[in-house]
Coordinates of C-alpha atoms in Angstrom, one line a residue:
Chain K
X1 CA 12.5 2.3 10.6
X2 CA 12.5 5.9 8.8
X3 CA 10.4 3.8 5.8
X4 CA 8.0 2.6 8.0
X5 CA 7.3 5.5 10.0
X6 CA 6.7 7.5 6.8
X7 CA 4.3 5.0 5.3
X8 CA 2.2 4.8 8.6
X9 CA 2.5 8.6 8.9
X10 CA 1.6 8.9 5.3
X11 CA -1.5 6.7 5.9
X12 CA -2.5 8.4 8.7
X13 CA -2.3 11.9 7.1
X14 CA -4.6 10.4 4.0
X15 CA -7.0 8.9 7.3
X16 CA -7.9 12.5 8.3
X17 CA -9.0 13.3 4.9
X18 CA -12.0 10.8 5.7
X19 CA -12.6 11.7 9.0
X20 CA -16.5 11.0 8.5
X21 CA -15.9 7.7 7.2
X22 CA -14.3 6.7 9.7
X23 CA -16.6 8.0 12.1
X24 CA -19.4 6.8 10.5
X25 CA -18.0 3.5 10.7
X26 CA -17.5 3.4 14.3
X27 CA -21.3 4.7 14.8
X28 CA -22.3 1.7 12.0
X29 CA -21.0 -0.9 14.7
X30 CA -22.2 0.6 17.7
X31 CA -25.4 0.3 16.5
X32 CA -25.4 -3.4 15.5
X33 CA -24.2 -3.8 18.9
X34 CA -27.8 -2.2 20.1
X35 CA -29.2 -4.5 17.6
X36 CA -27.5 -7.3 19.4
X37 CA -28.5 -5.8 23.2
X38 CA -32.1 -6.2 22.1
X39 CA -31.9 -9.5 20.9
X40 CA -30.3 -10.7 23.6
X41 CA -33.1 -8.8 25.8
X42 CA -35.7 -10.9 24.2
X43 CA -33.7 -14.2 25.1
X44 CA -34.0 -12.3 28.9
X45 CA -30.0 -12.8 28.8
X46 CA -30.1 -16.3 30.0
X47 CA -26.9 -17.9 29.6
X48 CA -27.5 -21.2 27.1
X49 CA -26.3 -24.3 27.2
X50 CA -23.4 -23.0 24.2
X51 CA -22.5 -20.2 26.5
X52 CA -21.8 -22.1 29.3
X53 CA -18.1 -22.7 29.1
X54 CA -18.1 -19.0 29.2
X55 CA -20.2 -18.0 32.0
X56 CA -21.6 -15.1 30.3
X57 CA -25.2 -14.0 28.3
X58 CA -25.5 -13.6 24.5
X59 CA -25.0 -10.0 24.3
X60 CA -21.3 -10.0 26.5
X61 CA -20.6 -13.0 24.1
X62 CA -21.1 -11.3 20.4
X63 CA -20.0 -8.1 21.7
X64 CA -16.4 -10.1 22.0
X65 CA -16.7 -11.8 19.2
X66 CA -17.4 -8.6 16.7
X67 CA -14.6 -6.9 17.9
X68 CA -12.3 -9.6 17.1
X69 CA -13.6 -10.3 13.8
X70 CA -13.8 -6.6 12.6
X71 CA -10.7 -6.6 13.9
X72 CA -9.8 -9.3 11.9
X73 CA -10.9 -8.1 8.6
X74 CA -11.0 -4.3 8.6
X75 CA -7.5 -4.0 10.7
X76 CA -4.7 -6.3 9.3
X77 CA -6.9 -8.2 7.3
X78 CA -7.9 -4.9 5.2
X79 CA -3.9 -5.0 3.7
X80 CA -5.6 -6.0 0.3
X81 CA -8.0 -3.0 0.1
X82 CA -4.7 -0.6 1.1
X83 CA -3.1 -2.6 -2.2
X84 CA -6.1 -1.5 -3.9
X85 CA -6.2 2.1 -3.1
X86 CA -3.0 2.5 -4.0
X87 CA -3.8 1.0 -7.3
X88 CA -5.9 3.2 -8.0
X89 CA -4.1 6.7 -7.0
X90 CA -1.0 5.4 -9.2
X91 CA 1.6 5.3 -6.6
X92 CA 1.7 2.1 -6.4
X93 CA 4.0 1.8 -9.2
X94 CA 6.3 4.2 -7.5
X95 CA 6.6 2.8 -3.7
X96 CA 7.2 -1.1 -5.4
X97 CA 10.3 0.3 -7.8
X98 CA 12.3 -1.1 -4.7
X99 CA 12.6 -4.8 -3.8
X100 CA 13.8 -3.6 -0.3
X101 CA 9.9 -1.5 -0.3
X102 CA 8.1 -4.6 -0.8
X103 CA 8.3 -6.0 3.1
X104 CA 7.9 -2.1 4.5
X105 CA 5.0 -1.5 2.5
X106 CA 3.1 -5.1 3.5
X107 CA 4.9 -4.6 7.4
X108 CA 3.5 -1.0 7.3
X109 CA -0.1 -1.8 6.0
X110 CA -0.3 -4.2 9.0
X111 CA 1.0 -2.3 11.6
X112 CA -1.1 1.1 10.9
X113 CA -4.5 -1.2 10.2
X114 CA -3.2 -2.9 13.9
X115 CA -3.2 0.7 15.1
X116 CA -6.6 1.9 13.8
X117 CA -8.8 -1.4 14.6
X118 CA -7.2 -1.2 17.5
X119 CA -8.0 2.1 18.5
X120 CA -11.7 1.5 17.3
X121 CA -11.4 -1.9 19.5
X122 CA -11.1 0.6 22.5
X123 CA -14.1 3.3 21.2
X124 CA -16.3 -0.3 21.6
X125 CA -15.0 -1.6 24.6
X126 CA -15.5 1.8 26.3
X127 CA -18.9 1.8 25.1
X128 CA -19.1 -1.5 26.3
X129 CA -18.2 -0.2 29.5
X130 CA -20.4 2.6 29.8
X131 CA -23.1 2.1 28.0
X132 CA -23.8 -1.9 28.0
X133 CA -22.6 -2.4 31.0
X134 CA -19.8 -5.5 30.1
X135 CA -18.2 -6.9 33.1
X136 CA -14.4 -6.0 32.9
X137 CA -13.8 -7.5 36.3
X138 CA -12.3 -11.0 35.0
X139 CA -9.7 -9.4 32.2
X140 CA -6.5 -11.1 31.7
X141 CA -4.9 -8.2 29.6
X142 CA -1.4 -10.1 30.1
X143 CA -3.4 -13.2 28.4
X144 CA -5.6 -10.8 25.7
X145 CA -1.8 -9.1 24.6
X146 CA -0.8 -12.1 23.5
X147 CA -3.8 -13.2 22.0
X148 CA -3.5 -10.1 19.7
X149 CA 0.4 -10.0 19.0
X150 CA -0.7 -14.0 17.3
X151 CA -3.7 -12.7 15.9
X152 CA -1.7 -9.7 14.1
X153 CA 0.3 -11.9 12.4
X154 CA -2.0 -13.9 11.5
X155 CA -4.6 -11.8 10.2
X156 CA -1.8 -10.1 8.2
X157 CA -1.3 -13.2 6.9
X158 CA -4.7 -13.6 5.2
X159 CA -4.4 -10.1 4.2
X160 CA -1.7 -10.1 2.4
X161 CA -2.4 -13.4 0.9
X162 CA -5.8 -11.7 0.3
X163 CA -4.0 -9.0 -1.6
X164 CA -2.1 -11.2 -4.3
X165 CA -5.6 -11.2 -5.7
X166 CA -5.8 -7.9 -5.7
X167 CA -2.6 -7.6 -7.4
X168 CA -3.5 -10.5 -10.2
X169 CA -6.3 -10.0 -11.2
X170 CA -6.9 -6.1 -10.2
X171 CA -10.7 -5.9 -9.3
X172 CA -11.9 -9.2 -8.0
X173 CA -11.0 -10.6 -5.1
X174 CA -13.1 -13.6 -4.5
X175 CA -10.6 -14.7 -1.5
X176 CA -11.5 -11.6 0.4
X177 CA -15.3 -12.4 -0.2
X178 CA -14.6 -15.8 0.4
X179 CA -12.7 -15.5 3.9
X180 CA -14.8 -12.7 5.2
X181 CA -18.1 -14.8 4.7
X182 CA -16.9 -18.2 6.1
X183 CA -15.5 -16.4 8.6
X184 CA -18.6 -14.4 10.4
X185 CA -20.2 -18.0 9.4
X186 CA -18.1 -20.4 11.1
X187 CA -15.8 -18.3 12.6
X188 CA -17.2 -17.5 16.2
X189 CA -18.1 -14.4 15.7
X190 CA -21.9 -14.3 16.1
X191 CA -22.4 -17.2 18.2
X192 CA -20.3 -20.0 19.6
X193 CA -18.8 -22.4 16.5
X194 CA -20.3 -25.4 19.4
X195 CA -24.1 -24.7 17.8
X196 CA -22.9 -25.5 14.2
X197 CA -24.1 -29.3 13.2
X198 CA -20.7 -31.8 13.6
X199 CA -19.2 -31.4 10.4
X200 CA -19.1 -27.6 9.7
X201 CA -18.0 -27.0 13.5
X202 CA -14.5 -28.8 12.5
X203 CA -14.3 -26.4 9.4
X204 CA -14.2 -23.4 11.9
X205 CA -10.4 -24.5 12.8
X206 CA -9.1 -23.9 9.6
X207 CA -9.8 -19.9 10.5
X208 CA -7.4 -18.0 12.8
X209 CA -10.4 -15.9 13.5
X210 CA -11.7 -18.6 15.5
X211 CA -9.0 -19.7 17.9
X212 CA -8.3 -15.4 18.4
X213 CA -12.0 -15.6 19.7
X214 CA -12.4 -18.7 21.5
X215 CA -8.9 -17.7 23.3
X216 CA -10.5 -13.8 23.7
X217 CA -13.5 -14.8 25.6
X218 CA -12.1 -17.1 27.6
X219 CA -9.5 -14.5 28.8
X220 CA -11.5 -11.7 28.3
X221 CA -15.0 -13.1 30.6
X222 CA -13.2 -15.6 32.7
X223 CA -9.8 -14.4 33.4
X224 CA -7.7 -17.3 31.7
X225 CA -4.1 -17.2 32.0
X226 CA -1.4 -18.0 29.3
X227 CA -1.5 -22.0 30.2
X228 CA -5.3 -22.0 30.3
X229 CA -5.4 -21.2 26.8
X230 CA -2.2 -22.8 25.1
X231 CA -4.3 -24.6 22.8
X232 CA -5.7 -21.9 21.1
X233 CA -2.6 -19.9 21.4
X234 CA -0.7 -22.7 20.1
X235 CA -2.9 -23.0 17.4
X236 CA -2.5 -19.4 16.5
X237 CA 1.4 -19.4 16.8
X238 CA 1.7 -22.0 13.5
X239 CA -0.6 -20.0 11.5
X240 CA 1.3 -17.2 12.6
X241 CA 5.1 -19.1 11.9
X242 CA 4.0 -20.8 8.6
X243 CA 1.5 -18.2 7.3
X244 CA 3.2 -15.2 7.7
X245 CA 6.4 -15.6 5.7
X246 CA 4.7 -17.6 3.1
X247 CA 2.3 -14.6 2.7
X248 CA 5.3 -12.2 2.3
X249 CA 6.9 -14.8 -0.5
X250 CA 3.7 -15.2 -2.6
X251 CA 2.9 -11.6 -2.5
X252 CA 6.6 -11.4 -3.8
X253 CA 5.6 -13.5 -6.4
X254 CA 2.4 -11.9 -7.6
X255 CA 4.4 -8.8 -7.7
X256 CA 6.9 -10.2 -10.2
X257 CA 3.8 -11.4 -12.2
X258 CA 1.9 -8.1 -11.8
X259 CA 5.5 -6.5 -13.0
X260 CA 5.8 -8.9 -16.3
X261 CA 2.1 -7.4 -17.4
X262 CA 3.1 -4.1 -16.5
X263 CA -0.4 -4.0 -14.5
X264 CA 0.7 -2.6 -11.4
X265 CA -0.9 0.9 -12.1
X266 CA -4.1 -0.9 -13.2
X267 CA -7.4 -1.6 -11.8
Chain G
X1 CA 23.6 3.2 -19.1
X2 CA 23.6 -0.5 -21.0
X3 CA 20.8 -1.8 -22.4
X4 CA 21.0 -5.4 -24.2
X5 CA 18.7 -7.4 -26.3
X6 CA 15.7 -6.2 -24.2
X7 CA 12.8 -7.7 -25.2
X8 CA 8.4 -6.7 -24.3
X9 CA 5.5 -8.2 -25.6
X10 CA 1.6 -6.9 -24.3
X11 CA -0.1 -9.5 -26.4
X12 CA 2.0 -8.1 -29.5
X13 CA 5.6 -7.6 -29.5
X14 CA 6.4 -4.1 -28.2
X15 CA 10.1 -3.7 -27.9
X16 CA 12.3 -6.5 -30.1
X17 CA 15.9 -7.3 -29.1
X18 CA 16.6 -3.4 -27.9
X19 CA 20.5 -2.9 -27.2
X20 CA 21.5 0.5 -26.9
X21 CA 24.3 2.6 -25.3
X22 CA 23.1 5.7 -23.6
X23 CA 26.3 7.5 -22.9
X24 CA 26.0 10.3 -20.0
X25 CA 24.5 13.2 -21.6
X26 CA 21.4 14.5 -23.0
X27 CA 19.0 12.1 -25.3
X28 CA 16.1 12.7 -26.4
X29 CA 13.8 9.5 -27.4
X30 CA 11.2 9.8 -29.6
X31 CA 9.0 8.1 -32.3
X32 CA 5.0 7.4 -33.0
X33 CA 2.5 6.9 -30.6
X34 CA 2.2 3.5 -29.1
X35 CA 5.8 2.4 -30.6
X36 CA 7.0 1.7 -27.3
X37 CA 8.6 5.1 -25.3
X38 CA 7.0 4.9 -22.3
X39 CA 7.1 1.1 -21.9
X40 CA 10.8 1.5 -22.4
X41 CA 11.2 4.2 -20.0
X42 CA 9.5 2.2 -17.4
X43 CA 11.7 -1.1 -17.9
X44 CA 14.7 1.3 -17.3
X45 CA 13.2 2.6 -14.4
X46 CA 12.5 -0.6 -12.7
X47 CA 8.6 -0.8 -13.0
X48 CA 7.9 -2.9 -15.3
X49 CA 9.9 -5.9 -16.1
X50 CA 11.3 -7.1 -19.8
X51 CA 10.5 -10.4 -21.0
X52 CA 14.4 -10.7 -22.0
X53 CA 17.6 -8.9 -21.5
X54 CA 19.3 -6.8 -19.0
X55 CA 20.0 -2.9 -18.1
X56 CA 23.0 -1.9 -16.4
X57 CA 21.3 0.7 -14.5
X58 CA 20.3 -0.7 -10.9
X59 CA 16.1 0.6 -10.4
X60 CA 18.3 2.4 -7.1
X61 CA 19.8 4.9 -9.6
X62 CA 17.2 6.0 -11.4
X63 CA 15.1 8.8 -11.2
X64 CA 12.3 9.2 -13.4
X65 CA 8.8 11.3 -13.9
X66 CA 5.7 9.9 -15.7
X67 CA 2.7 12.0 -17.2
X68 CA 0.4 10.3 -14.4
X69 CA 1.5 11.9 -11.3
X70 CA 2.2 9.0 -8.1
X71 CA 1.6 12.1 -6.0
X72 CA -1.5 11.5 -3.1
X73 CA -4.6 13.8 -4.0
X74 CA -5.5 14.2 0.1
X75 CA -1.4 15.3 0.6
X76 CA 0.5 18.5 -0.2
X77 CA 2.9 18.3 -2.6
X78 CA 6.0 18.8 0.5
X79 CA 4.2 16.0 2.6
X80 CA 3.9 13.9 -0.9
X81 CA 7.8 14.8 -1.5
X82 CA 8.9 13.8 1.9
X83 CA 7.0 10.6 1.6
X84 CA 8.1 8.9 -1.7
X85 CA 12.1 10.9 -1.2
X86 CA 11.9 9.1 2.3
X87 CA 11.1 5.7 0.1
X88 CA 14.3 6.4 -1.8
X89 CA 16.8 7.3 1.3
X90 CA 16.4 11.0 0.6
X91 CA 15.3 13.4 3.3
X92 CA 13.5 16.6 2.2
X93 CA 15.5 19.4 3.5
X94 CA 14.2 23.2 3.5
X95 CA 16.6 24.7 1.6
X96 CA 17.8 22.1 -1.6
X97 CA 13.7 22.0 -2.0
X98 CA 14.0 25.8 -2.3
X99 CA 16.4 25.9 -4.1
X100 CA 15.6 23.6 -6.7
X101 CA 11.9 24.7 -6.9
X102 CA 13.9 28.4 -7.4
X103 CA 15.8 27.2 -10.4
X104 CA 12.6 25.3 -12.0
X105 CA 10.5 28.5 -11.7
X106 CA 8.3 26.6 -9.4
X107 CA 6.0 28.6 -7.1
X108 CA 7.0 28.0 -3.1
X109 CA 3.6 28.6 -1.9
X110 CA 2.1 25.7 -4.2
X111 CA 4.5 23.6 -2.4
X112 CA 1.6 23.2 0.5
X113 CA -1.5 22.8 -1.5
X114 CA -3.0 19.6 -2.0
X115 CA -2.0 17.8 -4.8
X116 CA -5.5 17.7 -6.1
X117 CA -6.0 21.0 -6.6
X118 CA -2.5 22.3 -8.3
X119 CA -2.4 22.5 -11.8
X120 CA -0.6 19.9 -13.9
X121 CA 2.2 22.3 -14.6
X122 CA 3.1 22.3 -11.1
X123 CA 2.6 18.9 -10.4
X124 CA 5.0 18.3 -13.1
X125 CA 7.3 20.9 -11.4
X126 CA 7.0 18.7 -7.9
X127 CA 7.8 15.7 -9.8
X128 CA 11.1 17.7 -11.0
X129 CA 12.0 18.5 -7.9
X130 CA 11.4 15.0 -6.8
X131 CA 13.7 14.1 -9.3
X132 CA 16.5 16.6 -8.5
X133 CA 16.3 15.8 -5.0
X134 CA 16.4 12.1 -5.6
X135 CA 19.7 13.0 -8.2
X136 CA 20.2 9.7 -9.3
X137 CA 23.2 8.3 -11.9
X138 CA 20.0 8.2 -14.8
X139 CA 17.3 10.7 -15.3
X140 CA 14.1 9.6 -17.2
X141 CA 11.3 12.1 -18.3
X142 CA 8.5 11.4 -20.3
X143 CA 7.1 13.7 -22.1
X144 CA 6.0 16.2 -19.4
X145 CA 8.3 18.7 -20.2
X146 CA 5.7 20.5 -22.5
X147 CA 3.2 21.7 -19.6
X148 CA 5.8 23.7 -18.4
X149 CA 5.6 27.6 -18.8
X150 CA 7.9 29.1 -21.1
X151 CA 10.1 30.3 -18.8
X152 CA 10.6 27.5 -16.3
X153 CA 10.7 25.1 -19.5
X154 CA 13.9 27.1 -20.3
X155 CA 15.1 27.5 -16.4
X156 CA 14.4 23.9 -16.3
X157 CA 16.4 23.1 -19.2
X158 CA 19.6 24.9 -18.0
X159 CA 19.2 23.1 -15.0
X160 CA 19.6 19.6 -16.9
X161 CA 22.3 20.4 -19.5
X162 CA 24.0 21.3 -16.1
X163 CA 23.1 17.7 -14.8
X164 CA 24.1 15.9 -18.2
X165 CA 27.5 16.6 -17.7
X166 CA 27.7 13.6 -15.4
X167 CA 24.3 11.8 -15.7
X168 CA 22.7 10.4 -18.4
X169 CA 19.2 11.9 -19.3
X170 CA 16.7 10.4 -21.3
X171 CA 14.2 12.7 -22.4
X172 CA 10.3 11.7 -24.8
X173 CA 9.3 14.2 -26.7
X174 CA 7.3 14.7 -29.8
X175 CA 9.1 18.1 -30.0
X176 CA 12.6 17.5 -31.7
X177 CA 13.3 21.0 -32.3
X178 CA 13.4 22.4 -29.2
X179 CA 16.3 20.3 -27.7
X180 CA 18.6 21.0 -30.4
X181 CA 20.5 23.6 -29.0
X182 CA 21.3 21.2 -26.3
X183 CA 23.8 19.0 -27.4
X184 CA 21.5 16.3 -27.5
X185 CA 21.8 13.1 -28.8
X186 CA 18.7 11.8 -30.4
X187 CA 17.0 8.6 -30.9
X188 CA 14.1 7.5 -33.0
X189 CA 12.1 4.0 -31.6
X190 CA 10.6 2.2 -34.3
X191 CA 10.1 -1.4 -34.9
X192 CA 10.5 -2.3 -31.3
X193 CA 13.8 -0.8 -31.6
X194 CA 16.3 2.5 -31.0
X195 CA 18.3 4.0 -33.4
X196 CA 20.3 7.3 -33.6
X197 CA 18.7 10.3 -35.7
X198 CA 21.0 12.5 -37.2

């Protein structure tokens, strides 16, 4: 527990050092979400035939669905980017001497990108609130708690998996590329998988990202309980069973690899 | 510390069938540039992993300090220390870090400036203390000895002829000379080998 605190405390205390970053980010997405108000204006929030099996307007619908999917891919998702950084500082090397490091470092990256997209999940949502005027009548949070404790593992998952690129092949990471555009394509994000033609709506299930949102809204807009959405959650506990420790085990492997070549410190 | 038929390649052969029997004490390693040192020093140490052989020293027991500082640039060299000794089982008390930093001829009040903007002679002096702190079974230092003052060079050097009485301390250097007073064993790599220089 001492190795895990000090990695999320270390990470933390490197955060403050880009205080405007961060900040900046949060005002990035706040205004897409105007962009996304507007549009949704224009369409004089009528709720479409796609969003009826939600019950709500355009706008309450990609306002969800952004927050899952940042939170998707800049919270645990954004483990190969942490791999990256400390690449390129050089202590990489150094935290990695230790077989025993190798699952606090991955566990640690999760659990502090969980914290920060998190809190940045609340910043929104409070907007949301105030400023958009979201219904927060009909949440679940019982249901949405369990949506997120699936979707942590496994968006860590595909981060970590993501970061065995990272750690191969140093600079590119086309999986990262790859996963983060299919998924704002097909995962749910920007509009309900249902308007996609036949064939590419069955791709979306391959994508945790999806069933985290389709479970979300319905939890989220219309109060669903636990057994209204044990599909999804179903769904999300094998990717999370299956995904998670295979993630850890290839990682493991790339490490070996990147330790043969002597490339750790590389990039 | 056991080394046996360790073997490297990097597209060319680096280090050939290496056995070697580093008693505790004081060696000092050292040879042309690019025959191998550093690539040696970091197989030891658990970073890089040979293409053959084995080492009898467990990665656990050995402390080591490279020419490119680990250290964060955003952190100060205490909250850097506390992170990577807590990564090792080592808590950074007050006092030992004192004390060490005392016997190094290291500066207390660099101790909480950001890494980034110490010089490298202190950085190196963190990375010493690091190392003391850490006190494994096998010390490993490459090369970094020279951006030391003259003074804490000499303070520093007292401090590990104490150490090599029980550890065994593998030191690079270009700079033969100025370890001879110390009992020192020393080797010359060449040919993807080690052998002892008299």
């Amino acid at each position: 527990m001492n190795k895990i605190f000090a990695f999320i405390k270390k990470d933390f205390m490197l955060k403050k050092s880009y205080r405007f970053a961060f900040l900046w980010g949060i005002f990035s997405s706040i205004f897409s979400f105007l962009i996304f108000y507007f549009i949704d204006l224009l369409m004089d929030k009528r709720i479409t035939a796609f969003l009826a099996p939600y019950g709500i307007n355009y706008f309450s619908y990609v306002f969800l669905g952004v927050i899952i999917f940042n939170f998707s891919g800049a919270g645990p998702g954004s483990i190969s980017q942490k791999v990256y950084e400390e690449k390129i500082c050089g202590s990489l090397e150094e935290i990695l001497i230790l077989k025993e490091n190798l699952f606090l470092f991955l566990l640690s990256a999760s659990i502090y990108n969980f914290i920060l997209s998190l809190g940045e999940a609340l910043v929104y949502l409070s907007a949301g609130f105030i400023f958009f005027k979201i219904d927060f009548s009909s949440v679940n949070i019982t249901s949405m708690i369990i949506i997120m404790f699936f979707s942590f593992f496994s968006f860590s998952a595909l981060g970590i998996l993501s970061s065995v690129f990272v750690l191969l092949f140093k600079r590119g990471n086309p999986l990262a590329f790859l996963l983060s555009s299919a998924e704002g394509f097909l995962g749910g994000a920007y509009f309900p998988a249902a308007v996609l033609p036949f064939g590419l709506y069955k791709l979306s299930y391959i994508f945790p990202v999806y069933w985290s949102i389709r479970a979300s809204q319905k939890a989220f807009y219309s109060g669903a309980s636990f057994l209204d959405i044990w599909p999804e959650l179903s769904i999300l506990f094998l990717f999370s069973v299956f995904l998670f420790p295979a993630s850890f085990f290839l990682f493991g492997l790339a490490l070996n690899k990147a330790k043969i070549k002597g490339s750790l410190n590389q990039y | 510390m056991e080394l046996k038929g360790i073997s490297k390649s990097f597209k060319a052969p680096v280090i050939s069938e290496l056995s070697a029997s580093f008693d505790r004490g004081f060696h000092v390693l050292f040879g042309l540039n690019g025959c191998g040192k550093t690539t040696l020093l970091k197989i030891i140490s658990g970073r890089i992993l040979p293409d053959k052989g084995e080492i009898s020293a467990d990665p656990k027991n050995v402390s080591s300090i490279f020419p490119n500082s680990c250290f964060y640039p955003q952190l100060t060299i205490r909250q850097n220390l506390e992170f990577f000794l807590t990564l090792r089982n080592k808590f950074l008390f007050e006092e030992e870090m004192k004390k060490i930093a005392e016997k190094i001829g290291a500066d207390i009040k660099e101790l909480d400036k950001k890494t980034e903007i110490v010089s490298s002679g202190n950085l190196v002096k963190a990375g010493l203390i690091k190392m003391f702190i850490e006190d494994c079974d096998v010390f490993l230092i490459d090369e970094v000895l020279s951006s030391l003052d003259e003074s804490s060079f000499s303070k520093t050097m007292e401090m590990l002829s104490e150490k090599s009485k029980y550890k065994t301390i593998i030191l690079v250097s270009h700079q033969k000379d100025k370890y001879r007073l110390n009992n020192a064993v020393f080797w010359e790599m060449k040919e993807g080998k080690v052998f002892k220089y008299e």
